[in-house]
């Protein structure tokens, strides 16, 4: 059974690893799991999708982008 | 006589001459008056035009003055509003604090072969939540951040079952995030507190757009539903969640976590959690034209958190330009129990996204997966699902429905299939 796990794991690793070979192509894009807070507008908060309590929404966007850039 | 004739002729001539002269004078004076009249008329018309123009200017100025007065009268109100809006403020200019969340409720139908019931639940695929996110820019491009998030859940979809139909969730407020972080574009991100372990989500990467209705962790839909043994006619205490897992790493833990900066779409994460648990993951996301690809692989040592040696997990998802998408997930764990086979899970999804009208996107998906040997050797859970999600971004709203079938094969047991359907809405506020 360990072999079975290892094979499946390796298959995914190979898939992801093969992406590394073409990784230098393409454009940056950050995956966001939409089971978390779905990207996009909110019904009350509008385009930002979040209420800005302090600061400007632009600053929030920039900070968020940097955070996401570094987390995934 | 001649003299008289001369005098008479002279008088008549003089009179005639006088008449002529008088007429001539009269005729010359009339020409002058006409010119003057014309000139005067022209001047009057010119002056009238000037007066009209000035009157129009005065009227315009009056309007402007009146408008300015109204603005002055309104401005204090606006100022009051601004002051009212800023109930919370900071003396620092580079501080940001935002409030976010969504509500996700559904009507859930479960039929286990013995009975069928409707439940009104919180959808645990993406549970109702409320959070605060803070960030401050400091020196040398370092950002110090914090995040606090609570799940606010009543009657969780993964808690209800035939015996537990209402108030099924004992803890309505559940802490999901409470962390501080130090983030730098060049050096990466360090996080401390409760939040995602490095491996959390590694088997759940999904670009289908239907995750709110159906995703790799499908026991969130009705994980506590009880299997009915049709052979003996007994509703067992075995739940769907007992025989299914997507082995998604260590979930959210109290941990210290480090994420490298992204390089060509890749980043590495590692975390150490309370309970002597450790995990690491490789994350990837990149766009090739209109094709998006994301994936992850992870390895976790759960320490005291779970009674297993190690957990493997991974997933990959691709979304193609025409709206088609494909997702694959797999995972397993090594058990530290003699005679027990190591459980394994795999799951795959095909999806399609289409815009029936400009303001919304509709996503469809079909998925199938199997989990083997989780509760006991030779168990095999098979499950497939159909899902549709109608996303209306301007409303921050998704409307969804999904049907899922669960089948469990176990030695010497004849479990009936469990049919599950739900429909609901997730509204981001």
Coordinates of C-alpha atoms in Angstrom, one line a residue:
Chain A
X1 CA 0.0 0.0 0.0
X2 CA 2.9 2.3 0.7
X3 CA 3.9 1.7 -2.9
X4 CA 0.4 2.8 -4.0
X5 CA 0.7 6.0 -2.1
X6 CA 4.1 6.6 -3.4
X7 CA 3.1 6.1 -7.0
X8 CA 0.2 8.5 -6.7
X9 CA 2.3 11.0 -4.9
X10 CA 5.0 10.7 -7.5
X11 CA 2.5 11.2 -10.3
X12 CA 1.4 14.5 -8.9
X13 CA 5.0 15.5 -8.2
X14 CA 5.9 14.7 -11.8
X15 CA 3.0 16.8 -13.0
X16 CA 3.9 19.7 -10.9
X17 CA 7.6 19.1 -11.6
X18 CA 7.0 19.1 -15.3
X19 CA 5.5 22.5 -14.9
X20 CA 8.9 23.7 -13.6
X21 CA 10.4 22.9 -17.0
X22 CA 8.0 25.4 -18.6
X23 CA 7.9 27.5 -15.5
X24 CA 10.1 30.2 -17.0
X25 CA 7.4 30.8 -19.6
X26 CA 4.0 32.2 -18.9
X27 CA 3.0 35.1 -16.8
X28 CA 2.7 35.6 -13.0
X29 CA -0.7 34.7 -11.7
X30 CA -1.7 33.9 -8.1
X31 CA -4.1 31.1 -7.3
X32 CA -6.8 32.0 -4.8
X33 CA -8.8 29.2 -3.3
X34 CA -12.4 30.4 -3.7
X35 CA -13.5 28.3 -0.8
X36 CA -11.8 31.0 1.3
X37 CA -13.0 34.5 0.6
X38 CA -14.0 34.5 -3.0
X39 CA -12.2 37.1 -5.0
X40 CA -14.3 39.9 -6.4
X41 CA -16.9 42.4 -5.2
X42 CA -19.1 42.1 -2.2
X43 CA -22.8 43.0 -2.1
X44 CA -22.3 45.7 0.5
X45 CA -18.5 46.4 0.2
X46 CA -18.6 46.9 -3.5
X47 CA -15.7 46.5 -5.8
X48 CA -13.1 46.1 -3.0
X49 CA -14.9 43.1 -1.6
X50 CA -13.8 44.2 1.9
X51 CA -14.7 47.1 4.1
X52 CA -11.8 49.4 4.6
X53 CA -11.9 50.4 8.3
X54 CA -8.5 52.3 8.3
X55 CA -6.5 53.3 5.3
X56 CA -7.4 53.5 1.6
X57 CA -8.6 50.5 -0.4
X58 CA -5.7 51.0 -2.9
X59 CA -3.2 50.5 -0.1
X60 CA -5.1 47.5 1.1
X61 CA -5.0 46.1 -2.4
X62 CA -1.3 46.6 -2.7
X63 CA -0.6 45.1 0.7
X64 CA -2.8 42.1 -0.1
X65 CA -1.2 41.5 -3.4
X66 CA 2.2 41.4 -1.8
X67 CA 1.0 39.0 0.9
X68 CA -0.5 36.7 -1.7
X69 CA 2.6 36.9 -3.8
X70 CA 4.7 35.7 -1.0
X71 CA 2.3 33.0 0.3
X72 CA 1.7 31.2 -2.9
Chain B
X1 CA -45.9 151.9 -65.1
X2 CA -42.8 150.1 -66.1
X3 CA -41.6 150.7 -62.6
X4 CA -44.7 149.1 -61.1
X5 CA -44.3 146.2 -63.5
X6 CA -40.7 145.8 -62.3
X7 CA -41.6 146.0 -58.7
X8 CA -44.4 143.5 -59.1
X9 CA -42.1 141.1 -60.9
X10 CA -39.4 141.5 -58.3
X11 CA -41.9 140.9 -55.6
X12 CA -43.2 137.7 -57.2
X13 CA -39.6 136.6 -57.9
X14 CA -38.6 137.3 -54.4
X15 CA -41.6 135.5 -53.0
X16 CA -40.8 132.6 -55.3
X17 CA -37.2 132.7 -54.4
X18 CA -38.2 132.8 -50.7
X19 CA -40.5 129.9 -51.2
X20 CA -37.8 128.0 -53.0
X21 CA -35.3 128.9 -50.3
X22 CA -37.7 128.0 -47.6
X23 CA -38.5 124.7 -49.3
X24 CA -34.8 124.1 -49.8
X25 CA -34.1 124.7 -46.2
X26 CA -37.0 122.5 -45.3
X27 CA -35.7 119.7 -47.5
X28 CA -32.1 119.9 -46.1
X29 CA -33.2 119.7 -42.5
X30 CA -35.3 116.5 -43.1
X31 CA -32.2 114.6 -44.5
X32 CA -30.2 115.5 -41.4
X33 CA -33.0 114.3 -39.0
X34 CA -33.2 110.9 -40.8
X35 CA -29.5 110.3 -40.4
X36 CA -29.6 111.3 -36.8
X37 CA -32.6 109.1 -36.2
X38 CA -30.9 106.2 -37.9
X39 CA -27.8 106.8 -35.8
X40 CA -29.8 107.1 -32.6
X41 CA -31.8 104.0 -33.5
X42 CA -28.5 102.1 -34.0
X43 CA -27.1 103.4 -30.7
X44 CA -30.3 102.5 -28.9
X45 CA -30.3 99.0 -30.3
X46 CA -26.6 98.6 -29.4
X47 CA -27.3 99.8 -25.9
X48 CA -30.3 97.5 -25.6
X49 CA -28.2 94.6 -26.7
X50 CA -25.6 95.5 -24.1
X51 CA -28.3 95.8 -21.4
X52 CA -29.7 92.4 -22.4
X53 CA -26.2 90.9 -22.3
X54 CA -25.5 92.4 -18.8
X55 CA -28.9 91.3 -17.6
X56 CA -28.1 87.8 -18.7
X57 CA -24.7 88.0 -17.0
X58 CA -26.3 89.2 -13.8
X59 CA -28.8 86.4 -13.9
X60 CA -26.0 83.9 -14.3
X61 CA -24.0 85.4 -11.5
X62 CA -27.1 85.2 -9.3
X63 CA -27.5 81.6 -10.1
X64 CA -23.8 81.0 -9.2
X65 CA -24.2 82.8 -6.0
X66 CA -27.3 80.8 -5.1
X67 CA -25.5 77.6 -6.0
X68 CA -22.5 78.4 -3.9
X69 CA -24.8 79.2 -1.0
X70 CA -26.4 75.8 -1.4
X71 CA -23.0 74.0 -1.5
X72 CA -22.0 75.9 1.6
X73 CA -25.2 74.8 3.2
X74 CA -24.6 71.1 2.2
X75 CA -20.8 70.9 3.0
X76 CA -21.2 70.8 6.7
X77 CA -23.5 67.8 6.4
X78 CA -20.9 66.0 4.2
X79 CA -18.2 66.8 6.6
X80 CA -20.3 65.4 9.3
X81 CA -20.8 62.2 7.3
X82 CA -17.1 61.8 6.7
X83 CA -16.5 62.3 10.4
X84 CA -19.2 59.8 11.1
X85 CA -17.7 57.2 8.6
X86 CA -14.3 57.4 10.2
X87 CA -15.3 55.8 13.5
X88 CA -11.9 54.2 13.7
X89 CA -8.7 56.0 12.7
X90 CA -5.0 55.9 13.0
X91 CA -2.4 58.6 13.2
X92 CA -0.2 56.5 10.9
X93 CA -0.7 57.0 7.2
X94 CA 0.5 53.5 6.1
X95 CA -1.9 51.4 8.2
X96 CA -4.7 49.4 6.7
X97 CA -7.4 47.5 8.4
X98 CA -10.2 45.8 6.6
X99 CA -13.3 43.8 7.5
X100 CA -14.5 40.9 5.4
X101 CA -16.7 37.9 5.4
X102 CA -19.5 36.0 3.8
X103 CA -22.7 34.0 4.6
X104 CA -23.2 30.6 3.1
X105 CA -26.5 28.8 3.7
X106 CA -28.1 25.8 2.0
X107 CA -31.1 23.5 2.1
X108 CA -29.7 19.9 2.3
X109 CA -31.5 16.7 1.5
X110 CA -30.1 13.3 2.6
X111 CA -31.5 9.9 1.8
X112 CA -29.6 6.9 3.2
X113 CA -32.0 4.2 2.0
X114 CA -33.8 4.0 5.3
X115 CA -35.0 7.5 5.7
X116 CA -34.8 10.8 3.9
X117 CA -34.6 14.3 5.5
X118 CA -34.2 17.9 4.7
X119 CA -31.9 20.1 6.8
X120 CA -31.2 23.8 6.7
X121 CA -27.5 24.2 7.2
X122 CA -24.4 26.2 7.0
X123 CA -22.4 25.0 4.0
X124 CA -19.1 23.8 5.4
X125 CA -17.5 23.7 1.9
X126 CA -17.0 27.4 2.6
X127 CA -18.5 28.2 6.0
X128 CA -20.0 31.5 7.1
X129 CA -17.2 33.7 8.5
X130 CA -16.2 37.2 9.6
X131 CA -12.6 38.4 9.7
X132 CA -10.3 41.4 10.2
X133 CA -7.1 41.8 8.2
X134 CA -4.5 44.4 9.2
X135 CA -1.3 45.5 7.6
X136 CA 1.3 48.2 8.2
X137 CA 4.2 49.1 5.9
X138 CA 7.4 49.5 7.8
X139 CA 11.0 50.1 6.8
X140 CA 12.9 48.4 4.0
X141 CA 9.7 47.0 2.4
X142 CA 8.7 45.0 5.4
X143 CA 5.0 44.6 6.0
X144 CA 3.7 43.6 9.4
X145 CA 0.3 42.1 9.2
X146 CA -2.3 40.4 11.3
X147 CA -5.5 38.4 10.7
X148 CA -8.3 37.3 12.9
X149 CA -11.1 35.3 11.5
X150 CA -14.0 33.4 13.1
X151 CA -16.3 30.9 11.5
X152 CA -19.9 31.6 12.6
X153 CA -21.7 28.4 12.0
X154 CA -25.1 27.0 13.0
X155 CA -26.2 23.6 12.0
X156 CA -23.1 22.7 10.0
X157 CA -23.7 20.6 6.9
X158 CA -21.0 18.2 8.1
X159 CA -22.7 17.8 11.5
X160 CA -26.3 17.0 10.7
X161 CA -27.6 13.5 10.3
X162 CA -30.6 11.3 10.8
X163 CA -30.3 11.5 14.6
X164 CA -29.0 15.0 14.9
X165 CA -31.3 17.1 12.8
X166 CA -31.1 20.6 14.4
X167 CA -28.7 22.6 16.5
X168 CA -26.2 20.0 15.3
X169 CA -23.2 22.3 15.8
X170 CA -22.2 22.8 19.4
X171 CA -19.7 25.6 18.9
X172 CA -21.2 28.3 16.8
X173 CA -18.1 30.5 17.0
X174 CA -14.9 28.8 15.9
X175 CA -11.6 30.5 15.6
X176 CA -10.1 30.0 12.2
X177 CA -7.3 32.5 12.0
X178 CA -5.4 34.5 14.7
X179 CA -1.9 35.3 13.4
X180 CA 0.7 37.9 13.0
X181 CA 3.0 37.9 9.9
X182 CA 6.1 39.6 8.7
X183 CA 6.2 39.9 4.9
X184 CA 8.9 41.0 2.5
X185 CA 8.9 40.7 -1.2
X186 CA 12.5 39.7 -1.3
X187 CA 12.7 37.5 1.8
X188 CA 9.3 35.9 2.0
X189 CA 6.7 35.7 4.7
X190 CA 6.9 34.5 8.3
X191 CA 3.6 33.8 10.1
X192 CA 3.0 33.0 13.7
X193 CA -0.3 31.9 15.3
X194 CA -3.3 30.0 14.2
X195 CA -3.8 29.7 10.5
X196 CA -3.1 27.4 7.5
X197 CA -0.4 24.9 8.0
X198 CA 2.0 24.7 5.0
X199 CA 0.1 21.6 3.7
X200 CA -3.4 22.8 4.2
X201 CA -5.3 23.0 0.9
X202 CA -2.7 21.0 -0.9
X203 CA -5.2 18.4 -2.1
X204 CA -7.9 21.0 -2.8
X205 CA -6.5 23.2 -5.6
X206 CA -9.5 23.6 -7.9
X207 CA -10.2 26.1 -10.7
X208 CA -13.6 24.8 -11.7
X209 CA -15.6 27.6 -10.0
X210 CA -17.9 25.0 -8.4
X211 CA -16.0 24.4 -5.1
X212 CA -18.8 26.0 -3.1
X213 CA -21.1 23.2 -4.2
X214 CA -18.6 20.3 -4.8
X215 CA -14.9 19.9 -4.1
X216 CA -12.3 17.3 -3.2
X217 CA -13.3 17.4 0.5
X218 CA -16.8 16.1 -0.1
X219 CA -17.5 15.0 3.4
X220 CA -18.2 18.6 4.2
X221 CA -21.5 18.2 2.3
X222 CA -23.1 15.6 4.6
X223 CA -20.1 14.0 6.4
X224 CA -22.1 12.9 9.4
X225 CA -24.9 11.1 7.5
X226 CA -25.2 7.5 8.7
X227 CA -24.9 4.4 6.6
X228 CA -27.9 2.1 6.6
X229 CA -27.1 -1.6 6.4
X230 CA -29.9 -2.9 4.1
X231 CA -28.9 -6.5 4.8
X232 CA -29.7 -6.3 8.5
X233 CA -32.1 -3.4 8.4
X234 CA -30.0 -1.4 10.9
X235 CA -28.9 2.2 10.7
X236 CA -25.3 2.0 11.8
X237 CA -23.2 4.5 13.6
X238 CA -20.8 4.6 10.7
X239 CA -20.7 8.1 9.0
X240 CA -19.6 9.1 5.6
X241 CA -16.8 11.0 7.2
X242 CA -15.5 7.8 8.8
X243 CA -14.8 6.3 5.4
X244 CA -13.7 9.4 3.5
X245 CA -10.7 11.7 3.7
X246 CA -8.9 13.7 1.1
X247 CA -5.8 13.7 3.4
X248 CA -5.5 17.5 3.1
X249 CA -2.4 18.0 5.2
X250 CA -2.6 19.3 8.7
X251 CA -5.5 21.8 8.2
X252 CA -5.3 25.0 10.3
X253 CA -3.0 24.7 13.3
X254 CA -1.2 26.8 15.9
X255 CA 2.1 27.1 14.1
X256 CA 5.0 29.0 12.8
X257 CA 5.2 29.1 9.1
X258 CA 7.6 30.3 6.4
X259 CA 6.8 30.9 2.8
X260 CA 9.5 31.7 0.2
X261 CA 8.9 34.4 -2.4
X262 CA 7.4 33.1 -5.6
X263 CA 9.9 32.1 -8.3
X264 CA 8.5 31.4 -11.8
X265 CA 5.2 30.5 -10.1
X266 CA 6.7 28.2 -7.5
X267 CA 7.0 28.8 -3.8
X268 CA 7.9 26.5 -0.9
X269 CA 6.2 26.6 2.5
X270 CA 7.1 24.9 5.7
X271 CA 5.5 25.0 9.1
X272 CA 6.0 23.6 12.6
X273 CA 2.8 23.2 14.6
X274 CA 2.0 22.6 18.2
X275 CA 1.8 18.9 18.9
X276 CA 5.1 18.2 17.3
X277 CA 3.7 18.3 13.8
X278 CA 5.7 19.4 10.8
X279 CA 4.9 19.8 7.2
X280 CA 6.2 21.2 3.9
X281 CA 4.6 22.0 0.6
X282 CA 5.5 23.1 -2.9
X283 CA 2.9 25.5 -4.4
X284 CA 2.6 26.5 -8.0
X285 CA 0.4 28.8 -10.0
X286 CA 1.1 30.3 -13.4
X287 CA -0.8 31.6 -16.4
X288 CA 0.1 30.6 -20.0
X289 CA -1.9 32.9 -22.3
X290 CA -5.5 32.3 -21.3
X291 CA -4.7 29.0 -19.6
X292 CA -4.3 29.0 -15.9
X293 CA -2.6 26.2 -14.0
X294 CA -2.3 25.7 -10.2
X295 CA -1.1 22.8 -8.1
X296 CA 0.6 21.7 -4.9
X297 CA 2.3 18.7 -3.3
X298 CA 2.8 18.3 0.4
X299 CA 4.2 16.0 3.0
X300 CA 3.2 16.2 6.6
X301 CA 4.3 14.5 9.8
X302 CA 1.2 15.0 12.0
X303 CA 3.0 14.3 15.3
X304 CA 0.5 14.2 18.1
X305 CA -2.3 15.7 16.0
X306 CA -3.2 12.4 14.3
X307 CA -2.3 8.8 15.0
X308 CA -0.6 8.3 11.7
X309 CA 3.0 8.3 10.6
X310 CA 2.8 10.7 7.7
X311 CA 0.3 12.2 5.2
X312 CA 0.9 12.8 1.5
X313 CA -1.3 15.1 -0.5
X314 CA -1.4 16.9 -3.8
X315 CA -3.6 18.3 -6.5
X316 CA -3.4 20.0 -9.8
X317 CA -6.0 22.0 -11.7
X318 CA -6.0 23.6 -15.1
X319 CA -8.5 26.0 -16.6
X320 CA -8.5 26.4 -20.4
X321 CA -9.6 29.3 -22.6
X322 CA -12.9 28.0 -23.8
X323 CA -14.1 27.5 -20.2
X324 CA -13.2 23.8 -19.8
X325 CA -11.3 22.8 -16.8
X326 CA -9.9 19.7 -15.2
X327 CA -8.8 18.9 -11.7
X328 CA -7.1 16.0 -10.1
X329 CA -6.4 15.3 -6.4
X330 CA -4.8 12.5 -4.5
X331 CA -3.5 11.7 -1.1
X332 CA -2.8 9.1 1.5
X333 CA -1.4 8.4 4.8
X334 CA 0.9 5.8 6.4
X335 CA -0.7 4.1 9.4
X336 CA 1.3 3.0 12.4
X337 CA -0.9 -0.1 12.9
X338 CA 0.2 -3.6 12.2
X339 CA -2.1 -5.4 9.7
X340 CA -3.7 -2.3 8.4
X341 CA -3.5 -1.2 4.9
X342 CA -2.6 2.5 4.3
X343 CA -5.6 4.4 3.1
X344 CA -5.5 6.2 -0.2
X345 CA -7.8 8.7 -1.9
X346 CA -8.1 10.0 -5.4
X347 CA -10.6 12.3 -7.0
X348 CA -11.0 13.9 -10.4
X349 CA -13.3 16.7 -11.7
X350 CA -14.2 18.0 -15.2
X351 CA -15.8 21.3 -15.5
X352 CA -17.1 23.9 -17.9
X353 CA -17.8 27.6 -17.4
X354 CA -20.1 29.7 -19.6
X355 CA -21.6 33.2 -19.6
X356 CA -25.3 33.0 -20.5
X357 CA -25.4 36.7 -20.0
X358 CA -22.7 39.3 -19.4
X359 CA -23.3 39.9 -15.7
X360 CA -22.8 36.3 -14.5
X361 CA -20.8 33.2 -15.0
X362 CA -22.3 29.7 -14.7
X363 CA -20.0 26.8 -13.8
X364 CA -20.8 23.1 -14.2
X365 CA -18.8 20.1 -13.1
X366 CA -18.9 16.4 -12.7
X367 CA -16.5 14.6 -10.4
X368 CA -15.7 11.1 -9.2
X369 CA -13.5 9.8 -6.4
X370 CA -12.6 6.8 -4.3
X371 CA -11.2 6.3 -0.8
X372 CA -9.9 2.9 0.2
X373 CA -9.0 1.3 3.4
X374 CA -9.7 4.3 5.7
X375 CA -11.9 2.8 8.4
X376 CA -10.9 -0.8 7.8
X377 CA -9.1 -2.9 5.3
X378 CA -10.9 -3.4 2.0
X379 CA -13.3 -0.6 2.5
X380 CA -14.0 1.3 -0.7
X381 CA -16.0 4.5 -0.8
X382 CA -17.0 5.6 -4.3
X383 CA -18.7 8.9 -4.9
X384 CA -19.7 11.0 -7.9
X385 CA -21.4 14.4 -8.1
X386 CA -22.9 16.9 -10.5
X387 CA -22.8 20.5 -9.6
X388 CA -23.7 23.9 -10.9
X389 CA -22.8 27.4 -9.6
X390 CA -24.3 30.6 -10.9
X391 CA -21.9 33.4 -9.9
X392 CA -23.2 37.0 -10.0
X393 CA -20.2 39.1 -9.1
X394 CA -22.0 42.5 -8.9
X395 CA -24.1 41.1 -6.2
X396 CA -21.3 39.2 -4.5
X397 CA -23.5 36.2 -4.7
X398 CA -23.3 32.6 -5.9
X399 CA -26.4 30.4 -6.3
X400 CA -25.6 26.7 -6.4
X401 CA -26.9 23.2 -6.4
X402 CA -25.3 19.8 -6.4
X403 CA -26.2 16.2 -6.2
X404 CA -23.8 13.5 -4.8
X405 CA -24.0 9.8 -4.6
X406 CA -22.0 7.8 -2.0
X407 CA -21.5 4.1 -2.3
X408 CA -19.6 2.0 0.3
X409 CA -18.3 -1.5 -0.4
X410 CA -17.3 -3.4 2.7
X411 CA -16.7 -7.1 3.3
X412 CA -19.9 -9.0 4.4
X413 CA -21.9 -5.8 4.6
X414 CA -24.6 -4.4 2.3
X415 CA -24.8 -0.7 2.8
X416 CA -27.4 1.2 0.9
X417 CA -26.3 4.2 -1.2
X418 CA -26.5 7.6 0.3
X419 CA -28.0 10.3 -2.0
X420 CA -27.3 13.9 -1.1
X421 CA -28.6 17.1 -2.7
X422 CA -28.3 20.7 -1.8
X423 CA -29.0 24.1 -3.0
X424 CA -28.1 27.4 -1.5
X425 CA -26.4 30.8 -1.7
X426 CA -23.1 32.2 -0.7
X427 CA -23.2 36.0 -0.3
X428 CA -20.0 37.9 0.2
X429 CA -20.6 41.2 2.0

